[in-house]
Short mmCIF file of C-alpha atoms in Angstrom, two decimals:
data_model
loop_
_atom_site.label_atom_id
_atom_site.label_comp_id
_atom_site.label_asym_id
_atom_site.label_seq_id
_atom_site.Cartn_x
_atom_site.Cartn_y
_atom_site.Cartn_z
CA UNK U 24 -2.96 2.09 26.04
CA UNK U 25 -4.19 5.69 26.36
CA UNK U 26 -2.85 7.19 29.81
CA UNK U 27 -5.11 10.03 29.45
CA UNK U 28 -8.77 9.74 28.60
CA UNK U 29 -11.60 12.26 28.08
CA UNK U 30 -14.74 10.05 27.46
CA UNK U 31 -17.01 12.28 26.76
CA UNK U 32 -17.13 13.61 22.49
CA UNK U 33 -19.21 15.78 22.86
CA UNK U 34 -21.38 18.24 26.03
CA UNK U 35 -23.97 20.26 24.68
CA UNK U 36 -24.81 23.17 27.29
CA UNK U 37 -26.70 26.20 26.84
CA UNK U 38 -25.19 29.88 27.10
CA UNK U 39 -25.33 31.13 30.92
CA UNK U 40 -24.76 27.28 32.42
CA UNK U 41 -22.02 25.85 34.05
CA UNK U 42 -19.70 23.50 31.54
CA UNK U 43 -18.25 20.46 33.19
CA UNK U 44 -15.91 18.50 31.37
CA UNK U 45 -14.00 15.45 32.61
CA UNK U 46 -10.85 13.86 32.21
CA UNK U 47 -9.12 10.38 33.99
CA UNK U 48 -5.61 9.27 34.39
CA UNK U 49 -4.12 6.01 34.76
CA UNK U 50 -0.36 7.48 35.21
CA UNK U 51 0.38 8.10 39.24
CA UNK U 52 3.61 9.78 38.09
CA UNK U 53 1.94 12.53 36.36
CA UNK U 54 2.90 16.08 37.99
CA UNK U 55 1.40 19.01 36.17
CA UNK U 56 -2.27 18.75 34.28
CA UNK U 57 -3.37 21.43 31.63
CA UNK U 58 -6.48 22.32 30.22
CA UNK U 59 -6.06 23.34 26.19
CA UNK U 60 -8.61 24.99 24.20
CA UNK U 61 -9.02 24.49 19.79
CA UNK U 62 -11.01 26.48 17.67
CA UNK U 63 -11.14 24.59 14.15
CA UNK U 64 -7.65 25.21 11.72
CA UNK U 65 -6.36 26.55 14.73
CA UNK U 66 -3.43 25.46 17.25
CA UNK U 67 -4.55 24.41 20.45
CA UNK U 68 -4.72 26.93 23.31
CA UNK U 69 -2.93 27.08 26.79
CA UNK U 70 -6.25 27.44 29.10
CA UNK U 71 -5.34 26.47 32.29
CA UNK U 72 -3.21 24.33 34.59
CA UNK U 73 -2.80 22.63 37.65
CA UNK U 74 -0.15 21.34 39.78
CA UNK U 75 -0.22 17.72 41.57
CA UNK U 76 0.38 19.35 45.09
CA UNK U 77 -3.08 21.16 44.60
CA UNK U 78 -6.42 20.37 44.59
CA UNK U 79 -8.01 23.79 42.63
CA UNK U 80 -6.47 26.49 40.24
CA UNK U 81 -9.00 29.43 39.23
CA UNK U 82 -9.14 31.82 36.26
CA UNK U 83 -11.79 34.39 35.76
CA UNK U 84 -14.48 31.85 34.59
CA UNK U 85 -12.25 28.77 34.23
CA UNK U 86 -11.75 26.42 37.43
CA UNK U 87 -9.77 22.84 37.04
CA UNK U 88 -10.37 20.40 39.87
CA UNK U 89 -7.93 17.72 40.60
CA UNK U 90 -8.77 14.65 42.24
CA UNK U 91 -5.30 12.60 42.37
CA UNK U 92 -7.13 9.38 44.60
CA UNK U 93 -9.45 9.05 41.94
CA UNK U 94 -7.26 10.12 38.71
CA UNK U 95 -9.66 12.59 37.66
CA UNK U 96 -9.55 16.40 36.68
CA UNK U 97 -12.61 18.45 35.61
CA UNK U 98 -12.46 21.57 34.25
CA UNK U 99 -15.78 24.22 35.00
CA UNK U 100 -16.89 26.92 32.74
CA UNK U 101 -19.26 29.53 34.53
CA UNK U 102 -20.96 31.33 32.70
CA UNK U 103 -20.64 29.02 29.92
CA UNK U 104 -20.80 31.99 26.41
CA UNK U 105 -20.85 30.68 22.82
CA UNK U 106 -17.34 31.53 22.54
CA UNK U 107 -16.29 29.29 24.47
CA UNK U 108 -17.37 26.78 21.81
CA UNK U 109 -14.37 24.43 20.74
CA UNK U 110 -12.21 21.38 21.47
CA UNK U 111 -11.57 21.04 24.77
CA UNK U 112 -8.12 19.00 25.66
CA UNK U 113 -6.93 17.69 28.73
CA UNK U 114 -2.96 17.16 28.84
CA UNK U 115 -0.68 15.74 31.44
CA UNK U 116 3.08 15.95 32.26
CA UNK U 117 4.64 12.35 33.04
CA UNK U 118 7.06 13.97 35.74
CA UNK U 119 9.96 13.87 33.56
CA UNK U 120 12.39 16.95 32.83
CA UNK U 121 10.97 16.62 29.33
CA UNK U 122 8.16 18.12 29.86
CA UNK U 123 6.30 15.52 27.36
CA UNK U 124 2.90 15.81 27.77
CA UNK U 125 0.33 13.33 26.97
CA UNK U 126 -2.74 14.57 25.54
CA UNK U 127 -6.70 13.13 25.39
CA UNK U 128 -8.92 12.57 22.54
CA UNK U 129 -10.47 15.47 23.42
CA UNK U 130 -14.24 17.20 23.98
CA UNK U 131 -16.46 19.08 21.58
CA UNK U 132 -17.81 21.71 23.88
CA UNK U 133 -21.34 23.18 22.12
CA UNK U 134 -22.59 26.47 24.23
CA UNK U 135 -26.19 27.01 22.51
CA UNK U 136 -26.92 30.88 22.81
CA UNK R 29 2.77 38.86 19.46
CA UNK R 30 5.13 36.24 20.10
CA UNK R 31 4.49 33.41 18.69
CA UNK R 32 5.01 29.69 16.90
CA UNK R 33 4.39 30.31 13.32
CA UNK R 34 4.07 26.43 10.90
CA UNK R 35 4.09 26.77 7.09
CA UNK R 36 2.32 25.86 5.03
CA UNK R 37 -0.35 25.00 6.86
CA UNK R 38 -1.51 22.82 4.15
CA UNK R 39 0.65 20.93 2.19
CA UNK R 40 -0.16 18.08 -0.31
CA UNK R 41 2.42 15.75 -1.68
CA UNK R 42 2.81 12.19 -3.26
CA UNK R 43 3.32 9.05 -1.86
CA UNK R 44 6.76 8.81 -1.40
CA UNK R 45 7.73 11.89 -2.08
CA UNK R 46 10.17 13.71 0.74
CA UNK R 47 8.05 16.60 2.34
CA UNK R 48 9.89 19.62 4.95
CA UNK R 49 7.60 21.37 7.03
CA UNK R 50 8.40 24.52 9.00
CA UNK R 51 8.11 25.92 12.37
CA UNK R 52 9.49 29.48 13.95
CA UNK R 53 9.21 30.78 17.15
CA UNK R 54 9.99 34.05 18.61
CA UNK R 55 9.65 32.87 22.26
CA UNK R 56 12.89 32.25 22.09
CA UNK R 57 12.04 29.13 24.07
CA UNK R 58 14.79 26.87 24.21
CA UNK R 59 12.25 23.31 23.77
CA UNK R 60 10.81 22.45 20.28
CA UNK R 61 8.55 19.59 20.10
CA UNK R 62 6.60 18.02 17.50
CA UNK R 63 3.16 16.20 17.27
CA UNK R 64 0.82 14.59 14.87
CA UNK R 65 -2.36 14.78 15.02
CA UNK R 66 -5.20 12.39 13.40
CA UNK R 67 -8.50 12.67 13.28
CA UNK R 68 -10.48 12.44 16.29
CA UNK R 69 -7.14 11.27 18.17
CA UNK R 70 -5.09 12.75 20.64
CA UNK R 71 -2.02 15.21 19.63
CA UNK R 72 1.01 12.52 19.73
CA UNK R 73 4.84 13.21 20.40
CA UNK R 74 7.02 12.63 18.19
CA UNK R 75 10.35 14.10 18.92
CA UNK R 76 11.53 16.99 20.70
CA UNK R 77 14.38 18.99 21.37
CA UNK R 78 15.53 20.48 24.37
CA UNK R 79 18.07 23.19 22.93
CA UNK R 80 20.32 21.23 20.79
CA UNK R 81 19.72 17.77 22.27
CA UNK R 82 17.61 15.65 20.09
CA UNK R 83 15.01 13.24 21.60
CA UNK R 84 12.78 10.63 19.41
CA UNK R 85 10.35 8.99 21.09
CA UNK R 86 10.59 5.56 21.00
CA UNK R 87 7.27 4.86 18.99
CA UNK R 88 8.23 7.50 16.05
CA UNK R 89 8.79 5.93 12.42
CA UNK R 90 12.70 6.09 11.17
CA UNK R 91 10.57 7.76 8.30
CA UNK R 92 10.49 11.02 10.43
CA UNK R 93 13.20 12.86 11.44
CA UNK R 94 13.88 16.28 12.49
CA UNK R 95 16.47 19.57 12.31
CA UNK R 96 16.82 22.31 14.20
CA UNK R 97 19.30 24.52 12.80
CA UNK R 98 19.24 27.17 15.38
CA UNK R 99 16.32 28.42 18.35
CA UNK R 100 14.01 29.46 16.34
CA UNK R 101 13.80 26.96 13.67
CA UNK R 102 12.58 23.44 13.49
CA UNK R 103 12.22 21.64 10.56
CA UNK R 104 9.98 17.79 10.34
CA UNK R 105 11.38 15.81 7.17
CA UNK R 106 9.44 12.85 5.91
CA UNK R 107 11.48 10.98 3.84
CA UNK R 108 9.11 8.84 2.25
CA UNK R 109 5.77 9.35 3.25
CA UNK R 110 2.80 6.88 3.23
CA UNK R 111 -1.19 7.28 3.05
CA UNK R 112 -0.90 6.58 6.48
CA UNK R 113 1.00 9.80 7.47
CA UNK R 114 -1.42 12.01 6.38
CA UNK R 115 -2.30 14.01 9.37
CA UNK R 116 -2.11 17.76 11.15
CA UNK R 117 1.51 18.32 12.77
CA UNK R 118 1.78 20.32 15.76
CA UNK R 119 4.50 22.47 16.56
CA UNK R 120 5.28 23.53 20.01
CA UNK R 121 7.56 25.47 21.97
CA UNK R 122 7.92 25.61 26.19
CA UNK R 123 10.82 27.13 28.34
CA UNK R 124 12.64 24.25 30.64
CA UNK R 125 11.24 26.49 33.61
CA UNK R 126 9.61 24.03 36.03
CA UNK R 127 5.66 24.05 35.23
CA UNK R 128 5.22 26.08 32.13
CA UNK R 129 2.87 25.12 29.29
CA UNK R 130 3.50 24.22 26.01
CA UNK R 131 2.88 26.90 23.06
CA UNK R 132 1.23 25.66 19.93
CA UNK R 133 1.02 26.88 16.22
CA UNK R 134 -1.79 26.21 14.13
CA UNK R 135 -0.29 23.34 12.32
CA UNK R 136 0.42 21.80 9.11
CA UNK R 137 -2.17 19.54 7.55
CA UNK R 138 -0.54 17.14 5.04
CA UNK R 139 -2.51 15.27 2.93
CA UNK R 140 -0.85 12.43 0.53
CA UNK R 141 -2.00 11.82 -2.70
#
Protein backbone atom coordinates (compact mmCIF):
# COMPACT_ATOMS: atom_id res chain seq x y z
CA UNK A 1 0.00 0.00 0.00
CA UNK A 2 1.90 3.10 -1.17
CA UNK A 3 1.90 5.79 1.77
CA UNK A 4 3.10 8.33 -0.55
CA UNK A 5 1.60 8.99 -3.94
CA UNK A 6 2.39 11.43 -6.78
CA UNK A 7 -0.38 10.73 -9.43
CA UNK A 8 0.54 12.65 -11.89
CA UNK A 9 3.60 10.89 -14.64
CA UNK A 10 4.02 13.38 -16.32
CA UNK A 11 3.22 17.87 -16.44
CA UNK A 12 4.16 19.36 -19.52
CA UNK A 13 4.59 23.30 -18.96
CA UNK A 14 6.15 25.77 -21.06
CA UNK A 15 9.41 27.85 -20.08
CA UNK A 16 8.34 31.17 -18.07
CA UNK A 17 5.05 29.30 -16.32
CA UNK A 18 4.47 28.33 -13.02
CA UNK A 19 5.09 24.27 -12.40
CA UNK A 20 2.72 22.71 -9.95
CA UNK A 21 3.29 19.36 -8.94
CA UNK A 22 1.32 17.35 -6.36
CA UNK A 23 1.83 14.84 -3.91
CA UNK A 24 -0.80 12.96 -1.11
CA UNK A 25 -0.17 11.13 2.06
CA UNK A 26 -2.04 8.60 3.81
CA UNK A 27 0.56 8.46 6.93
CA UNK A 28 -0.66 11.15 9.83
CA UNK A 29 2.65 10.34 11.56
CA UNK A 30 4.74 11.73 8.91
CA UNK A 31 6.97 14.79 10.28
CA UNK A 32 9.31 16.18 7.69
CA UNK A 33 8.36 16.21 3.66
CA UNK A 34 11.14 16.75 0.94
CA UNK A 35 11.04 17.64 -2.48
CA UNK A 36 13.99 15.62 -4.63
CA UNK A 37 15.01 16.44 -8.02
CA UNK A 38 16.66 13.46 -10.90
CA UNK A 39 18.25 14.21 -13.95
CA UNK A 40 18.57 10.77 -15.94
CA UNK A 41 21.87 8.32 -14.64
CA UNK A 42 21.93 10.64 -11.97
CA UNK A 43 21.24 10.39 -8.03
CA UNK A 44 18.35 12.14 -6.92
CA UNK A 45 18.69 15.71 -5.64
CA UNK A 46 17.89 17.34 -2.16
CA UNK A 47 15.44 20.30 -3.49
CA UNK A 48 13.56 21.32 -0.78
CA UNK A 49 11.84 20.53 2.51
CA UNK A 50 9.26 21.16 4.83
CA UNK A 51 8.49 20.64 8.34
CA UNK A 52 4.91 19.34 9.72
CA UNK A 53 4.63 22.45 12.10
CA UNK A 54 4.58 24.67 8.86
CA UNK A 55 2.45 25.40 6.26
CA UNK A 56 5.19 27.07 3.47
CA UNK A 57 9.08 26.79 3.01
CA UNK A 58 10.54 29.10 0.08
CA UNK A 59 13.71 28.89 -2.04
CA UNK A 60 14.61 31.31 -4.73
CA UNK A 61 12.08 29.87 -7.30
CA UNK A 62 11.06 26.72 -5.41
CA UNK A 63 7.97 26.96 -2.87
CA UNK A 64 6.48 23.55 -1.13
CA UNK A 65 2.99 23.92 0.31
CA UNK A 66 1.81 21.66 2.98
CA UNK A 67 -1.64 20.93 3.60
CA UNK A 68 -1.58 18.32 6.67
CA UNK A 69 -5.90 18.24 6.86
CA UNK A 70 -5.89 17.22 3.46
CA UNK A 71 -2.48 15.07 3.20
CA UNK A 72 -1.26 16.98 0.40
CA UNK A 73 2.05 18.89 -0.50
CA UNK A 74 2.66 20.76 -3.80
CA UNK A 75 5.69 21.94 -4.81
CA UNK A 76 5.71 25.47 -7.29
CA UNK A 77 8.29 26.28 -9.80
CA UNK A 78 8.19 30.08 -10.92
CA UNK A 79 9.64 30.78 -13.55
CA UNK A 80 9.49 27.33 -14.70
CA UNK A 81 13.34 27.17 -17.20
CA UNK A 82 14.15 24.04 -19.23
CA UNK A 83 16.55 23.11 -16.67
CA UNK A 84 14.44 22.41 -14.46
CA UNK A 85 13.44 19.45 -16.63
CA UNK A 86 13.66 16.05 -14.61
CA UNK A 87 12.07 13.64 -12.14
CA UNK A 88 10.46 15.25 -9.64
CA UNK A 89 10.14 13.12 -6.13
CA UNK A 90 8.20 13.73 -3.23
CA UNK A 91 9.60 11.95 0.06
CA UNK A 92 8.33 11.77 3.58
CA UNK A 93 9.82 11.01 7.05
CA UNK A 94 7.53 8.48 9.14
CA UNK A 95 8.49 10.37 12.50
CA UNK A 96 10.85 7.82 13.54
CA UNK A 97 14.59 8.52 14.73
CA UNK A 98 15.45 6.62 11.56
CA UNK A 99 14.97 9.04 9.46
CA UNK A 100 13.45 6.40 6.77
CA UNK A 101 11.88 8.14 4.26
CA UNK A 102 9.27 6.93 2.00
CA UNK A 103 9.47 8.03 -1.43
CA UNK A 104 6.65 8.46 -4.54
CA UNK A 105 6.64 7.12 -7.94
CA UNK A 106 7.58 10.22 -8.96
CA UNK A 107 6.81 13.17 -11.83
CA UNK A 108 8.35 13.76 -15.22
CA UNK A 109 8.50 17.50 -15.22
CA UNK A 110 8.80 18.72 -19.24
CA UNK A 111 9.57 22.75 -19.35
CA UNK A 112 9.15 23.38 -23.29
CA UNK A 113 11.48 26.47 -24.11
CA UNK B 1 32.81 18.50 -3.17
CA UNK B 2 31.67 16.24 -0.63
CA UNK B 3 30.01 13.68 -1.68
CA UNK B 4 28.44 9.83 -1.93
CA UNK B 5 30.39 8.23 -4.60
CA UNK B 6 28.62 4.19 -5.88
CA UNK B 7 30.78 2.00 -8.15
CA UNK B 8 30.33 0.76 -10.69
CA UNK B 9 27.54 2.34 -11.65
CA UNK B 10 26.77 -0.40 -13.95
CA UNK B 11 27.37 -3.74 -13.18
CA UNK B 12 26.16 -6.94 -15.01
CA UNK B 13 26.35 -10.35 -13.50
CA UNK B 14 24.73 -13.91 -13.75
CA UNK B 15 21.98 -15.34 -12.19
CA UNK B 16 23.17 -16.50 -9.13
CA UNK B 17 26.21 -15.23 -9.08
CA UNK B 18 27.26 -13.13 -5.66
CA UNK B 19 27.58 -9.37 -6.72
CA UNK B 20 29.34 -6.38 -4.02
CA UNK B 21 28.51 -3.01 -4.80
CA UNK B 22 30.20 0.07 -3.34
CA UNK B 23 29.39 3.25 -1.72
CA UNK B 24 31.84 6.14 -0.07
CA UNK B 25 31.06 9.14 1.47
CA UNK B 26 33.08 11.97 2.61
CA UNK B 27 30.23 13.63 4.61
CA UNK B 28 31.37 11.88 7.17
CA UNK B 29 27.71 11.34 7.98
CA UNK B 30 27.27 8.86 10.51
CA UNK B 31 23.71 7.14 8.59
CA UNK B 32 24.16 4.89 5.47
CA UNK B 33 21.11 3.71 3.86
CA UNK B 34 20.35 1.73 0.93
CA UNK B 35 17.54 1.66 -1.77
CA UNK B 36 16.48 -0.06 -4.89
CA UNK B 37 15.06 1.36 -7.36
CA UNK B 38 12.81 -0.20 -10.34
CA UNK B 39 11.53 1.16 -13.08
CA UNK B 40 8.94 3.66 -12.87
CA UNK B 41 8.70 2.80 -8.96
CA UNK B 42 9.50 4.59 -6.02
CA UNK B 43 13.23 4.44 -4.41
CA UNK B 44 12.62 1.54 -1.65
CA UNK B 45 14.58 0.99 1.74
CA UNK B 46 16.27 -1.63 2.23
CA UNK B 47 18.53 -1.43 5.18
CA UNK B 48 20.29 1.20 6.87
CA UNK B 49 22.75 1.89 9.34
CA UNK B 50 22.87 4.36 11.88
CA UNK B 51 26.75 4.33 12.76
CA UNK B 52 27.44 0.79 13.51
CA UNK B 53 23.89 -0.38 14.27
CA UNK B 54 22.45 -2.39 11.52
CA UNK B 55 18.73 -2.08 10.59
CA UNK B 56 16.88 -4.39 7.78
CA UNK B 57 13.72 -3.51 6.99
CA UNK B 58 11.37 -5.98 7.50
CA UNK B 59 10.32 -6.47 3.73
CA UNK B 60 14.16 -6.91 2.49
CA UNK B 61 15.10 -10.47 0.96
CA UNK B 62 17.66 -12.64 3.33
CA UNK B 63 19.32 -12.52 -0.25
CA UNK B 64 20.60 -8.94 0.60
CA UNK B 65 22.70 -8.09 3.17
CA UNK B 66 24.98 -5.37 3.97
CA UNK B 67 28.68 -4.24 5.60
CA UNK B 68 29.90 -1.32 6.71
CA UNK B 69 33.37 -1.65 7.63
CA UNK B 70 33.98 1.78 8.83
CA UNK B 71 32.04 5.62 8.11
CA UNK B 72 32.74 5.92 4.97
CA UNK B 73 32.15 2.63 3.48
CA UNK B 74 29.10 0.59 2.78
CA UNK B 75 29.09 -2.34 0.95
CA UNK B 76 25.35 -4.23 -0.58
CA UNK B 77 26.14 -8.11 -1.12
CA UNK B 78 23.71 -10.17 -3.10
CA UNK B 79 24.33 -13.51 -2.49
CA UNK B 80 22.46 -15.07 -5.11
CA UNK B 81 20.77 -12.83 -7.24
CA UNK B 82 17.60 -13.38 -9.37
CA UNK B 83 16.12 -11.72 -12.71
CA UNK B 84 14.03 -10.13 -10.37
CA UNK B 85 16.77 -8.04 -8.61
CA UNK B 86 17.80 -6.33 -11.42
CA UNK B 87 17.35 -2.76 -10.57
CA UNK B 88 19.29 0.83 -9.76
CA UNK B 89 20.58 0.87 -5.97
CA UNK B 90 20.67 4.01 -4.19
CA UNK B 91 23.10 4.94 -1.78
CA UNK B 92 22.51 7.55 0.77
CA UNK B 93 24.01 9.23 3.55
CA UNK B 94 22.16 11.86 6.32
CA UNK B 95 23.55 13.15 9.75
CA UNK B 96 21.14 11.98 12.86
CA UNK B 97 20.64 15.90 13.26
CA UNK B 98 16.87 16.38 13.64
CA UNK B 99 15.45 17.39 10.01
CA UNK B 100 18.27 16.96 7.62
CA UNK B 101 17.90 15.41 4.16
CA UNK B 102 19.18 12.48 2.82
CA UNK B 103 22.32 12.66 0.30
CA UNK B 104 22.22 10.46 -2.74
CA UNK B 105 24.86 9.02 -5.23
CA UNK B 106 24.11 8.31 -8.64
CA UNK B 107 23.63 4.66 -8.20
CA UNK B 108 24.44 1.32 -9.36
CA UNK B 109 22.36 -0.22 -12.12
CA UNK B 110 22.63 -4.04 -12.05
CA UNK B 111 21.40 -5.90 -14.68
CA UNK B 112 21.30 -9.97 -14.47
CA UNK B 113 21.94 -11.99 -17.23
Amino acid sequence: DQQVKQNSPSLSVQEGRISILNCDYTNSMFDYFLWYKKYPAEGPTFLISISSIKDKNEDGRFTVFLNKSAKHLSLHIVPSQPGDSAVYFCAARDGGATNKLIFGTGTLLAVQP
Amino acid sequence: DAMVIQNPRYQVTQFGKPVTLSCSQTLNHNVMYWYQQKSSQAPKLLFHYYDKDFNNEADTPDNFQSRRPNTSFCFLDIRSPGLGDAAMYLCATSTSTYNQPQHFGDGTRLSIL
